[in-house]
Amino acid sequence: MVQKYQSPVRVYKHPFEMVMAAYEKRFPTCPQIPVFVGSEVLSEVTGEDGSLHIIERSCKLNVDAPRLLKKIAGVEYVYFVQKNTLNWKDRTLLIEAHNETFASRVTVIERCSYSVHPENEDWTCFEQSASLDIKSFFGFENTVEKIAMKQYTANIKRGKEVIEYYLNELIAEGITEIPRWVPPEKRALSKPAIVPCALPIRPAPVSRILTSVTQKILPKKPDPDKLDADYIERYLGQLTPMQESCLIRLRQWLQETHKGKIPKDEHILRFLRARDFNVDKAREMLCQSLTWRKQYQVDYILETWRPPAFLQEYYAGGWHFHDSEGRPLYILRLGQMDTKGLVKALGEEALLRHVLSINEEGQKRCEENTKIFGRPITSWTCLVDLEGLNMRHLWRPGVKALLRIIEVVEANYPETLGRLLIVRAPRVFPVLWTLVSPFINDNTRQKFLVYSGNNYQGVGGLVDYIDKEIIPDFLGGGCMCTVPEGGLVPKSLYQTEEALENSDHIKLWTETIYQSAHVFKGAPHEIVIEILEGSSVITWDFDILKGDLVFNIFHSKRSPQNSKKDPSASTPGVNNVQLIEKSWVLGVDYSMVESPLMCREGESIQGSHITRWPGLYILQWKVNGPAPVSGPALPRVDDVLASLQVSSHKCKVMYYTEVLASEDFRGSMTSLESCHSGFSQLSGGTTSSSQSQSSSLVSR
């Protein structure tokens, strides 16, 4: 398995020329990095005008490995070849390194770059990426991988410290400014600048002298698509180098596949933490959650959800200031809540929606508290009062609703609960805990603190986690709490099951505008759209949930007969419809109006097509199989294997389509705003041409 590392952008608040002078002080040896024993110059080239300087070195490393492993490998030192390309004109340094020792068994590739900060030309940015691929190593592959990753990560941040050390050394020597490079023709026109002392690397003199001044500003990302190390520390917290790398890699993947709808960095980080920074597992969990949010329009729940008046009265929960660490504090008086009455009056779906709105509000409050307290706050504290809990709360439909809510929250709001304080737990609590604990993951369980009786009072109780002046009055504190007291829901508010099913707010929740379909090899999924007048606009928005697909649009001269389903897709809940008959001839019975669009798993695609003629248009998703072989040539082995692999797995797509009149089409996917699809702010502008009269935004 190839191990990869990608650093955030690290910023030196010094000019590029000063950083380069500090960097050159690392050679030929660097006592601050014990593993770096020494180096030897292999070749050196300087451009005619002095703006380009290329140097290649052989670097000698003393890897901290077990003596036995070194003896088996037969080496004491490991050698790397490092090529540095310094461009004084562009003010960039590119460092490329690869291992020379064990090159046939192990491949190590590293790439680093220094460049000028895009928003402050007196600052310097540093980025670093690396990959490790161990093919074979005398049966010690796993051991070597662990040693290599441990030593590499240990020296990552030390590298920045070394540059800072030599920068301070230069300043102590009285060198606080180094002139920039200028072209030779301009050099003759300006007087030579005075340089304080000789440096290992010195650019040509220039009349303009820069002074390195350390400025104090709020951390900002040098590039919207990149993460700054200072930004991570300020807004996301302290992360290890490998945790930073995991965050950046997952973020880059999302930018490529979900362009325009990237979750916030703290949201991505929560999913990584929930999966112990396993990028593949976190990506799978996050993608499922993003699909769920899109399908049920969760991003707009705070704007659209209006809880009934009686819910605000009888739902005994609400926000109450913050805990001692600045986390938002949510209080839930579960023992005073009539769960049976709420489920019968509201229904399970509406209760779930209300809980989701609470979680969305919690994330919003975390962002606000991060700004208020000046440190990363990504989770909240929940205080649950169980006084009054009895067997009435173990009503089976109520417990079922609770378990479903826990399941949904665990899957879509991981690592949002910083601490759960349970107070006044009665004897019946162990019964409830036995029912719900299997649905709570181990990381979340470790955040639970349970107090029975009055144990929550005094040292070791709530005062350890909540400031005394914030503890609510009903728990013996002096703070007036506005959280509703709950109580029994009047039976006059109960609704019949039929009324709950026909309720508008539930209908909106359970009947999403998106549809899902499965696609099999030889069994595409097709939908038909009837266009009554020319120049109408067909818009689409779909996500590839599983597998790779090809998207096609056809104009049909024939009306499809009864739609047929693939026999292999007869499983309940599986949607797969084919409309194009096998007897139809392409170019005669139906024609392709768009070039096929290749869609990869995880991609989100939005687009539109301006119709030329009225009639029937068929949108088709089919499995992306190998290209047909022409002539007598035999198929390639790779194609056969790919075909076998695809045929054993079904693909899945979630889609939404809409037809707009030409006068309503504004030339972009913002037209989807009319149906509240939630993509008006996610899509870029589209254009149409006389050839294709269509456009697509493919998030890759």
XYZ file of C-alpha atoms in Angstrom:
700
model
C 0.000 0.000 0.000
C 1.326 3.435 -0.918
C 1.492 5.840 2.018
C 1.027 9.495 1.079
C 1.610 12.755 2.885
C 0.470 16.268 1.989
C 1.321 19.195 4.214
C -0.737 22.319 4.750
C 0.729 25.625 3.611
C 3.219 26.797 6.235
C 3.974 30.502 6.307
C 7.251 32.197 7.264
C 6.723 35.859 8.030
C 9.983 36.728 6.301
C 10.845 37.626 2.694
C 11.738 34.856 0.278
C 15.381 35.944 0.043
C 15.847 35.720 3.823
C 14.247 32.271 3.935
C 16.559 31.078 1.152
C 19.599 32.305 3.061
C 18.365 30.426 6.140
C 17.668 27.312 4.065
C 21.214 27.196 2.675
C 22.607 27.224 6.211
C 21.273 23.668 6.568
C 24.006 22.377 4.300
C 26.256 20.472 4.224
C 25.170 19.238 7.684
C 22.429 20.231 10.099
C 22.893 19.486 13.837
C 19.224 20.359 14.461
C 18.174 17.332 12.387
C 20.206 14.382 13.788
C 19.063 12.006 11.064
C 20.707 14.269 8.444
C 24.380 13.277 8.651
C 25.746 15.186 5.667
C 25.516 16.013 1.973
C 27.693 16.251 -1.115
C 27.139 18.388 -4.207
C 26.832 16.258 -7.355
C 26.221 19.013 -9.900
C 25.547 22.749 -9.979
C 24.275 24.962 -12.807
C 23.653 28.728 -12.844
C 21.748 30.561 -15.589
C 23.434 33.219 -17.718
C 21.611 36.089 -16.043
C 21.956 34.558 -12.580
C 18.217 34.143 -12.079
C 18.270 30.335 -12.145
C 20.326 28.141 -9.848
C 20.051 24.328 -10.033
C 21.975 22.175 -7.603
C 21.894 18.412 -7.083
C 23.076 16.821 -3.860
C 23.556 13.359 -2.412
C 22.190 13.388 1.133
C 23.308 10.909 3.775
C 20.759 9.882 6.437
C 21.233 7.833 9.585
C 17.832 6.239 10.022
C 16.901 5.308 13.581
C 16.120 1.633 12.967
C 16.762 -1.530 15.021
C 20.350 -2.718 14.735
C 19.180 -6.152 13.603
C 17.196 -4.672 10.720
C 20.207 -2.641 9.577
C 22.377 -5.749 9.753
C 19.910 -7.776 7.674
C 19.652 -4.962 5.132
C 23.426 -4.645 5.044
C 23.506 -0.854 5.248
C 24.370 1.693 7.917
C 23.207 4.822 6.078
C 20.493 5.636 3.573
C 21.238 7.914 0.617
C 18.844 10.277 -1.137
C 19.322 12.396 -4.242
C 17.963 15.922 -3.888
C 17.519 18.375 -6.760
C 16.909 22.045 -5.946
C 15.703 24.459 -8.630
C 15.940 28.033 -7.360
C 14.365 30.755 -9.487
C 15.313 34.213 -8.187
C 13.203 35.940 -10.811
C 9.968 34.160 -9.860
C 11.087 33.827 -6.240
C 10.439 30.088 -6.057
C 12.400 27.050 -4.914
C 11.391 23.564 -6.022
C 12.919 20.630 -4.119
C 12.639 17.125 -5.580
C 14.096 14.133 -3.748
C 14.097 10.368 -4.171
C 15.860 7.489 -2.459
C 18.953 5.939 -4.009
C 19.369 3.178 -1.433
C 17.058 0.155 -1.958
C 15.512 1.885 -4.994
C 14.366 -1.482 -6.395
C 12.602 -2.427 -3.151
C 11.396 0.896 -1.767
C 10.288 4.043 -3.578
C 10.334 7.311 -1.674
C 9.440 10.499 -3.539
C 9.328 13.922 -1.924
C 8.439 17.285 -3.407
C 8.700 20.606 -1.566
C 8.286 24.183 -2.687
C 8.936 27.666 -1.350
C 7.080 30.580 -2.910
C 5.933 34.111 -2.162
C 2.732 34.493 -0.157
C -0.030 35.577 -2.583
C -1.325 38.252 -0.221
C 1.932 39.516 1.274
C 5.088 39.640 -0.846
C 7.235 39.908 2.293
C 6.126 36.475 3.480
C 7.100 33.020 2.202
C 4.939 29.891 1.823
C 6.165 26.316 2.116
C 4.427 23.136 0.922
C 5.506 19.529 1.123
C 4.237 16.228 -0.274
C 5.663 12.728 -0.213
C 4.853 9.124 -1.013
C 6.240 5.836 0.276
C 5.841 2.548 -1.607
C 7.468 -0.546 -0.079
C 7.440 -3.353 -2.624
C 9.525 -5.829 -0.616
C 12.020 -5.639 2.229
C 13.229 -9.048 3.401
C 9.856 -9.783 5.007
C 9.964 -6.651 7.187
C 7.684 -4.501 5.007
C 5.299 -3.479 7.802
C 8.134 -2.729 10.227
C 9.988 -0.580 7.703
C 6.779 1.285 6.832
C 6.099 2.109 10.498
C 9.684 3.242 11.095
C 9.700 5.386 7.956
C 6.363 7.075 8.706
C 7.282 7.677 12.351
C 10.607 9.313 11.513
C 9.211 11.301 8.606
C 6.378 12.824 10.614
C 8.730 13.538 13.523
C 10.966 15.607 11.231
C 8.200 17.477 9.369
C 7.568 20.216 11.911
C 11.212 20.165 12.924
C 12.009 21.363 9.413
C 10.113 24.611 9.998
C 11.761 25.037 13.376
C 15.172 24.685 11.733
C 14.394 27.442 9.214
C 13.169 29.678 12.044
C 16.368 28.888 13.969
C 18.621 29.974 11.108
C 16.472 33.042 10.425
C 16.992 34.131 14.019
C 20.687 33.406 13.631
C 20.858 35.676 10.576
C 19.022 38.432 12.423
C 21.405 38.034 15.386
C 24.277 38.524 12.948
C 22.714 41.812 11.857
C 21.264 40.519 8.571
C 17.653 41.642 8.454
C 17.307 42.427 4.760
C 18.554 40.938 1.504
C 18.027 42.625 -1.878
C 15.985 40.955 -4.580
C 17.299 39.797 -7.916
C 17.094 42.214 -10.843
C 17.887 41.672 -14.559
C 21.490 42.506 -15.626
C 20.352 45.398 -17.839
C 18.700 47.114 -14.856
C 21.533 46.196 -12.537
C 23.938 48.531 -14.363
C 21.577 51.466 -13.907
C 21.317 51.095 -10.141
C 24.002 51.477 -7.531
C 25.129 48.244 -5.900
C 23.255 47.613 -2.699
C 25.260 47.110 0.452
C 24.882 43.603 1.824
C 25.791 43.280 5.547
C 27.925 40.174 5.163
C 28.640 37.308 2.842
C 25.959 34.646 2.589
C 26.091 31.134 1.149
C 23.476 32.246 -1.414
C 23.241 35.866 -2.490
C 21.003 37.196 -5.231
C 22.137 40.093 -7.404
C 21.864 43.541 -5.764
C 18.815 45.718 -6.247
C 18.053 49.280 -5.244
C 14.961 48.273 -3.302
C 15.687 46.907 0.171
C 13.104 44.819 1.957
C 12.751 44.742 5.718
C 11.360 41.672 7.418
C 8.639 42.754 9.804
C 6.593 40.230 11.762
C 2.970 41.213 11.397
C 0.128 40.056 13.601
C -3.047 39.364 11.686
C -5.736 36.711 11.828
C -4.660 33.557 9.993
C -5.842 33.511 6.409
C -5.620 30.834 3.771
C -3.028 31.820 1.118
C -5.121 30.055 -1.487
C -8.861 29.247 -1.257
C -8.097 25.691 -2.368
C -5.304 25.162 0.170
C -5.071 25.073 3.931
C -2.690 27.249 5.915
C -1.032 25.644 8.958
C -1.783 28.751 11.048
C -5.418 28.631 9.917
C -5.651 24.958 10.966
C -4.236 25.687 14.410
C -6.512 28.718 14.916
C -9.813 27.323 13.660
C -9.432 23.519 13.725
C -7.056 22.882 16.609
C -3.764 21.091 17.092
C -3.327 18.268 14.590
C -0.425 15.909 14.041
C 1.313 16.122 10.647
C -0.421 12.955 9.450
C -3.813 14.221 10.629
C -3.207 17.432 8.696
C -2.296 15.344 5.670
C -5.479 13.266 5.943
C -7.586 16.429 6.128
C -5.899 17.956 3.079
C -6.114 14.765 1.014
C -9.820 14.239 1.750
C -10.484 17.915 1.079
C -8.675 17.737 -2.273
C -10.705 14.683 -3.257
C -13.935 16.514 -2.423
C -12.834 19.507 -4.488
C -12.294 17.237 -7.481
C -15.552 15.308 -7.177
C -17.952 17.700 -5.427
C -16.954 21.054 -6.849
C -19.062 23.924 -5.561
C -20.427 22.143 -2.484
C -17.458 21.373 -0.287
C -18.330 20.975 3.402
C -16.615 23.250 5.866
C -13.201 22.125 7.061
C -14.393 21.455 10.613
C -17.182 19.264 9.198
C -14.696 17.181 7.174
C -12.474 16.895 10.237
C -15.339 15.475 12.317
C -15.750 12.556 9.911
C -12.001 11.903 9.908
C -11.978 11.799 13.699
C -14.991 9.474 13.695
C -12.998 7.019 11.563
C -9.657 7.456 13.350
C -8.277 9.411 10.369
C -8.684 6.523 7.955
C -9.212 8.544 4.766
C -11.053 5.821 2.844
C -13.497 5.061 5.666
C -14.053 8.746 6.416
C -14.659 9.462 2.727
C -17.280 6.715 2.503
C -19.062 7.939 5.633
C -18.913 11.579 4.540
C -20.189 10.856 1.018
C -23.152 8.940 2.398
C -23.916 11.860 4.690
C -23.597 14.430 1.888
C -25.996 12.395 -0.226
C -28.428 12.188 2.694
C -28.211 15.954 3.288
C -28.841 16.648 -0.372
C -31.691 14.173 -0.704
C -33.590 15.544 2.285
C -32.543 19.213 1.935
C -30.990 19.269 5.399
C -28.883 22.331 4.556
C -32.083 24.397 4.580
C -33.740 22.901 7.636
C -33.099 25.957 9.824
C -34.858 28.111 7.225
C -37.745 25.781 6.432
C -38.554 23.973 9.688
C -41.087 25.734 11.864
C -41.944 23.587 14.895
C -45.577 23.641 16.017
C -46.335 25.885 18.992
C -47.146 22.958 21.284
C -43.740 21.378 20.493
C -41.969 24.475 21.795
C -44.015 24.128 24.981
C -43.744 20.394 25.624
C -40.298 19.599 24.194
C -38.182 20.095 27.315
C -34.911 21.029 25.668
C -33.024 24.172 24.689
C -29.694 25.986 24.465
C -28.274 27.514 27.641
C -25.063 29.585 27.381
C -21.852 27.487 27.267
C -19.714 25.188 29.413
C -16.402 26.098 31.059
C -14.472 25.326 27.840
C -16.654 27.533 25.662
C -18.708 24.737 24.106
C -22.399 25.544 23.499
C -24.493 23.946 26.240
C -27.743 22.142 25.435
C -30.054 21.138 28.274
C -32.542 18.281 27.883
C -34.986 17.548 30.701
C -35.760 14.078 29.398
C -37.393 12.933 32.640
C -40.013 15.698 32.295
C -40.708 14.975 28.649
C -43.781 13.051 27.478
C -42.153 11.057 24.679
C -45.311 9.055 24.007
C -47.430 12.191 23.735
C -44.916 13.908 21.433
C -44.735 10.926 19.079
C -48.521 10.621 18.952
C -49.044 14.359 18.427
C -46.142 14.959 16.025
C -45.118 11.652 14.549
C -41.686 10.112 14.343
C -40.595 11.997 11.213
C -41.407 15.461 12.555
C -39.667 14.678 15.843
C -36.588 13.587 13.895
C -36.656 16.798 11.884
C -36.781 18.849 15.091
C -33.737 17.011 16.471
C -31.879 17.605 13.205
C -32.623 21.322 13.447
C -31.104 21.261 16.947
C -27.923 19.666 15.571
C -27.726 22.202 12.751
C -28.131 25.003 15.282
C -25.394 23.414 17.410
C -22.916 23.513 14.524
C -23.785 27.156 13.923
C -23.215 27.997 17.593
C -19.843 26.221 17.524
C -18.709 28.513 14.704
C -19.882 31.575 16.631
C -18.118 30.478 19.834
C -14.913 29.834 17.879
C -14.898 33.511 16.951
C -15.932 34.681 20.430
C -13.376 32.666 22.422
C -10.565 32.792 19.862
C -9.956 29.042 19.839
C -11.381 26.074 17.907
C -14.745 24.883 19.255
C -16.202 22.084 17.144
C -18.528 20.281 19.564
C -21.098 21.034 22.234
C -21.967 19.768 25.699
C -25.322 18.202 26.495
C -26.733 18.181 30.022
C -29.503 15.603 30.462
C -31.694 15.699 33.562
C -33.403 12.343 34.152
C -35.473 13.271 37.189
C -38.933 11.860 36.536
C -37.740 9.086 34.196
C -39.880 5.974 34.684
C -41.288 2.991 32.813
C -43.606 5.344 30.911
C -40.563 6.515 28.948
C -39.881 2.933 27.820
C -42.997 2.915 25.625
C -41.924 0.803 22.675
C -42.748 3.182 19.771
C -41.056 5.985 21.718
C -37.897 3.920 22.222
C -37.992 2.999 18.542
C -38.152 6.686 17.599
C -35.260 7.423 19.976
C -33.115 4.660 18.463
C -33.766 5.931 14.968
C -32.835 9.470 15.968
C -29.586 8.205 17.541
C -28.793 6.233 14.388
C -29.318 9.235 12.100
C -27.354 11.609 14.331
C -24.452 9.175 14.739
C -24.185 8.749 10.952
C -24.424 12.433 10.016
C -23.200 14.462 13.001
C -20.140 12.550 14.234
C -17.855 14.082 16.837
C -20.254 16.961 17.520
C -20.893 15.849 21.101
C -17.995 16.980 23.263
C -19.443 15.773 26.560
C -22.733 14.308 27.827
C -23.555 14.984 31.466
C -26.400 12.826 32.800
C -27.706 13.895 36.212
C -30.262 12.480 38.649
C -30.280 9.079 36.939
C -33.026 6.891 38.521
C -33.052 3.122 38.942
C -34.780 2.617 35.625
C -31.871 4.261 33.763
C -29.818 1.027 33.346
C -32.781 -0.477 31.450
C -32.869 2.462 29.031
C -29.082 2.405 28.675
C -29.143 -1.289 27.783
C -31.548 -0.503 24.933
C -29.720 2.483 23.439
C -26.025 1.793 24.126
C -25.553 -0.664 21.202
C -26.431 2.197 18.824
C -23.769 4.528 20.244
C -20.178 4.138 19.071
C -17.279 3.718 21.483
C -15.854 7.210 20.935
C -19.178 8.780 21.922
C -19.674 6.507 24.931
C -16.377 7.661 26.416
C -17.840 11.184 26.635
C -20.700 10.117 28.939
C -20.653 11.051 32.622
C -23.525 9.721 34.750
C -24.512 11.061 38.176
C -27.191 9.440 40.310
C -29.002 11.219 43.139
C -27.265 14.431 44.173
C -23.747 13.317 43.207
C -23.636 16.047 40.587
C -23.357 18.673 43.303
C -19.998 19.734 44.729
C -16.449 18.856 43.637
C -16.301 16.294 40.838
C -19.795 17.221 39.725
C -21.157 19.825 37.331
C -18.885 22.591 38.650
C -15.948 20.789 37.024
C -17.502 21.290 33.587
C -19.915 24.231 33.901
C -19.235 27.558 35.596
C -21.183 27.871 38.836
C -23.048 30.974 37.660
C -24.349 29.089 34.605
C -25.684 25.975 36.360
C -29.502 26.123 35.956
C -31.738 26.870 38.900
C -33.600 23.549 38.823
C -30.254 21.821 39.534
C -29.430 24.070 42.462
C -27.597 26.764 40.517
C -28.288 30.454 40.452
C -28.971 30.861 36.734
C -32.544 31.230 35.562
C -33.097 28.612 32.849
C -35.621 29.261 30.100
C -35.752 25.659 28.870
C -39.413 24.481 28.839
C -40.410 22.229 31.721
C -42.238 19.787 29.489
C -45.149 17.895 30.964
C -47.881 15.654 29.584
C -49.050 16.452 26.066
C -52.877 16.821 26.061
C -54.541 13.899 24.308
C -56.600 16.396 22.361
C -53.423 17.081 20.342
C -52.970 13.403 19.412
C -53.339 12.615 15.714
C -54.417 9.424 14.060
C -51.868 7.472 12.020
C -53.725 8.446 8.855
C -53.565 12.139 9.784
C -49.854 11.870 10.504
C -49.222 10.249 7.124
C -51.129 13.001 5.325
C -49.509 15.818 7.301
C -47.840 18.384 5.046
C -44.625 18.751 6.996
C -44.121 14.992 7.082
C -44.917 14.631 3.389
C -42.251 17.172 2.538
C -39.811 15.195 4.653
C -40.459 11.690 3.419
C -41.103 12.459 -0.253
C -37.849 13.919 -1.513
C -37.624 15.518 -4.957
C -34.726 13.170 -5.747
C -35.191 9.633 -7.005
C -32.802 6.715 -6.800
C -32.215 3.994 -9.367
C -29.965 0.982 -9.780
C -28.113 0.330 -13.016
C -26.831 -3.074 -14.088
C -24.662 -4.236 -16.957
C -27.041 -4.665 -19.880
C -29.847 -3.000 -17.909
C -29.586 0.801 -18.039
C -32.028 3.041 -16.228
C -34.065 5.346 -18.468
C -36.674 8.048 -17.938
C -38.817 9.743 -20.563
C -39.589 13.463 -20.693
C -42.305 14.782 -22.993
C -41.601 18.182 -24.567
C -44.662 19.958 -25.964
C -42.892 22.907 -27.573
C -39.427 23.492 -28.993
C -36.749 25.509 -27.186
C -37.777 24.135 -23.809
C -34.992 23.434 -21.337
C -34.383 20.054 -19.714
C -32.313 20.423 -16.550
C -30.786 17.616 -14.527
C -28.941 17.129 -11.283
C -27.623 13.711 -10.301
C -25.042 12.031 -8.071
C -23.227 8.800 -8.846
C -23.506 6.900 -5.577
C -21.858 3.681 -6.727
C -19.945 2.572 -9.805
C -19.017 4.389 -13.022
C -21.797 5.314 -15.457
C -22.356 6.888 -18.870
C -25.088 9.524 -19.215
C -26.910 9.877 -22.548
C -29.791 11.983 -23.895
C -31.859 10.783 -26.862
C -34.721 12.223 -28.887
C -37.216 9.499 -29.746
C -39.481 9.399 -32.796
C -41.357 6.467 -31.322
C -43.313 6.248 -28.108
C -41.921 3.619 -25.714
C -44.236 0.728 -24.963
C -44.840 -0.473 -21.429
C -41.696 0.200 -19.425
C -39.928 -2.992 -18.420
C -37.803 -3.717 -15.408
C -34.684 -5.813 -15.450
C -35.386 -9.273 -13.951
C -32.162 -9.115 -11.943
C -33.446 -5.911 -10.354
C -36.654 -7.447 -9.021
C -35.595 -6.849 -5.442
C -38.131 -4.703 -3.588
C -37.094 -1.062 -3.493
C -34.813 -1.360 -6.525
C -35.759 1.040 -9.322
C -34.563 0.073 -12.812
C -36.564 0.901 -15.953
C -35.698 0.421 -19.642
C -37.657 2.251 -22.325
C -35.600 1.823 -25.496
C -36.665 -1.385 -27.236
C -34.008 -3.747 -28.552
C -35.649 -3.526 -31.969
C -35.091 0.238 -32.149
C -32.356 1.454 -34.476
C -30.184 4.390 -33.441
C -30.442 7.107 -36.060
C -33.793 5.804 -37.315
C -36.127 5.336 -34.352
C -34.220 7.573 -31.972
C -31.213 9.861 -32.139
C -28.521 11.003 -29.733
C -28.723 14.733 -29.015
C -25.731 14.926 -26.674
C -22.289 13.355 -26.601
C -22.067 10.616 -23.954
C -20.881 11.923 -20.584
C -18.558 9.695 -18.551
C -19.436 9.863 -14.844
C -17.234 8.478 -12.089
C -18.301 7.233 -8.679
C -18.707 10.107 -6.231
C -19.196 12.767 -8.899
C -22.062 15.252 -8.824
C -23.316 16.486 -12.181
C -25.655 19.317 -13.044
C -26.535 20.456 -16.555
C -29.175 21.457 -19.076
C -30.218 20.871 -22.678
C -32.183 23.278 -24.874
C -34.502 21.172 -27.009
C -34.808 21.788 -30.767
C -37.950 19.789 -31.406
C -41.032 18.773 -29.439
C -41.504 15.089 -28.722
C -40.089 12.515 -26.335
C -36.634 12.797 -24.808
C -35.046 9.841 -23.016
C -32.408 10.309 -20.318
C -30.286 7.201 -19.861
C -27.734 6.032 -17.304
C -25.827 2.884 -18.244
C -22.841 1.001 -16.882
C -19.519 2.257 -18.164
C -18.220 -0.861 -19.895
C -15.137 -1.381 -22.108
C -15.212 0.070 -25.607
C -16.482 -2.291 -28.323
C -13.797 -4.146 -30.234
C -13.768 -3.677 -34.003
C -12.666 -6.378 -36.420
C -11.283 -9.778 -35.449
C -9.047 -8.405 -32.699
C -9.399 -10.145 -29.345
C -10.488 -8.100 -26.327
C -7.788 -6.973 -23.929
C -7.383 -8.855 -20.648
C -7.941 -5.608 -18.690
C -11.268 -5.069 -20.479
C -12.418 -8.613 -19.730
C -11.519 -8.280 -16.055
C -13.235 -4.895 -15.863
C -16.334 -6.373 -17.489
C -16.444 -9.231 -14.991
C -15.983 -6.863 -12.094
C -18.755 -4.508 -13.231
C -21.201 -7.312 -13.976
C -21.006 -8.565 -10.404
C -21.854 -5.188 -8.925
C -24.783 -2.878 -9.373
C -24.369 0.845 -9.829
C -26.575 3.442 -8.209
C -27.585 6.975 -9.165
C -29.702 9.602 -7.402
C -31.259 12.108 -9.796
C -33.661 14.997 -10.268
C -34.923 16.498 -13.534
C -37.058 19.514 -14.412
C -38.404 21.037 -17.624
C -38.446 24.817 -17.949
C -39.962 27.067 -20.569
C -37.312 28.894 -22.582
C -38.367 32.294 -21.221
C -37.824 31.006 -17.652
C -34.324 29.737 -18.360
C -31.643 32.145 -17.223
C -28.711 30.373 -18.804
C -27.482 28.727 -15.622
C -28.366 26.080 -13.117
C -29.832 28.773 -10.872
C -33.001 27.923 -12.766
C -33.307 24.954 -10.434
C -34.141 27.481 -7.777
C -37.728 27.322 -8.912
C -38.126 23.804 -7.565
C -36.081 24.311 -4.389
C -33.565 21.686 -5.412
C -30.931 23.347 -3.309
C -28.324 23.767 -6.008
C -28.717 27.415 -6.950
C -25.588 28.361 -5.062
C -23.627 25.274 -6.067
C -23.547 25.602 -9.814
C -21.502 27.653 -12.194
C -22.801 29.480 -15.246
C -23.692 27.490 -18.319
C -23.732 28.382 -21.971
C -25.339 27.058 -25.108
C -24.051 26.739 -28.644
C -25.561 26.073 -32.010
C -23.945 22.666 -32.066
C -24.910 21.143 -28.747
C -27.354 23.656 -27.319
C -26.553 22.260 -23.899
C -24.282 22.608 -20.963
C -23.192 20.595 -17.979
C -21.371 21.361 -14.813
C -19.440 18.282 -13.819
C -17.997 18.350 -10.323
C -14.728 16.543 -10.617
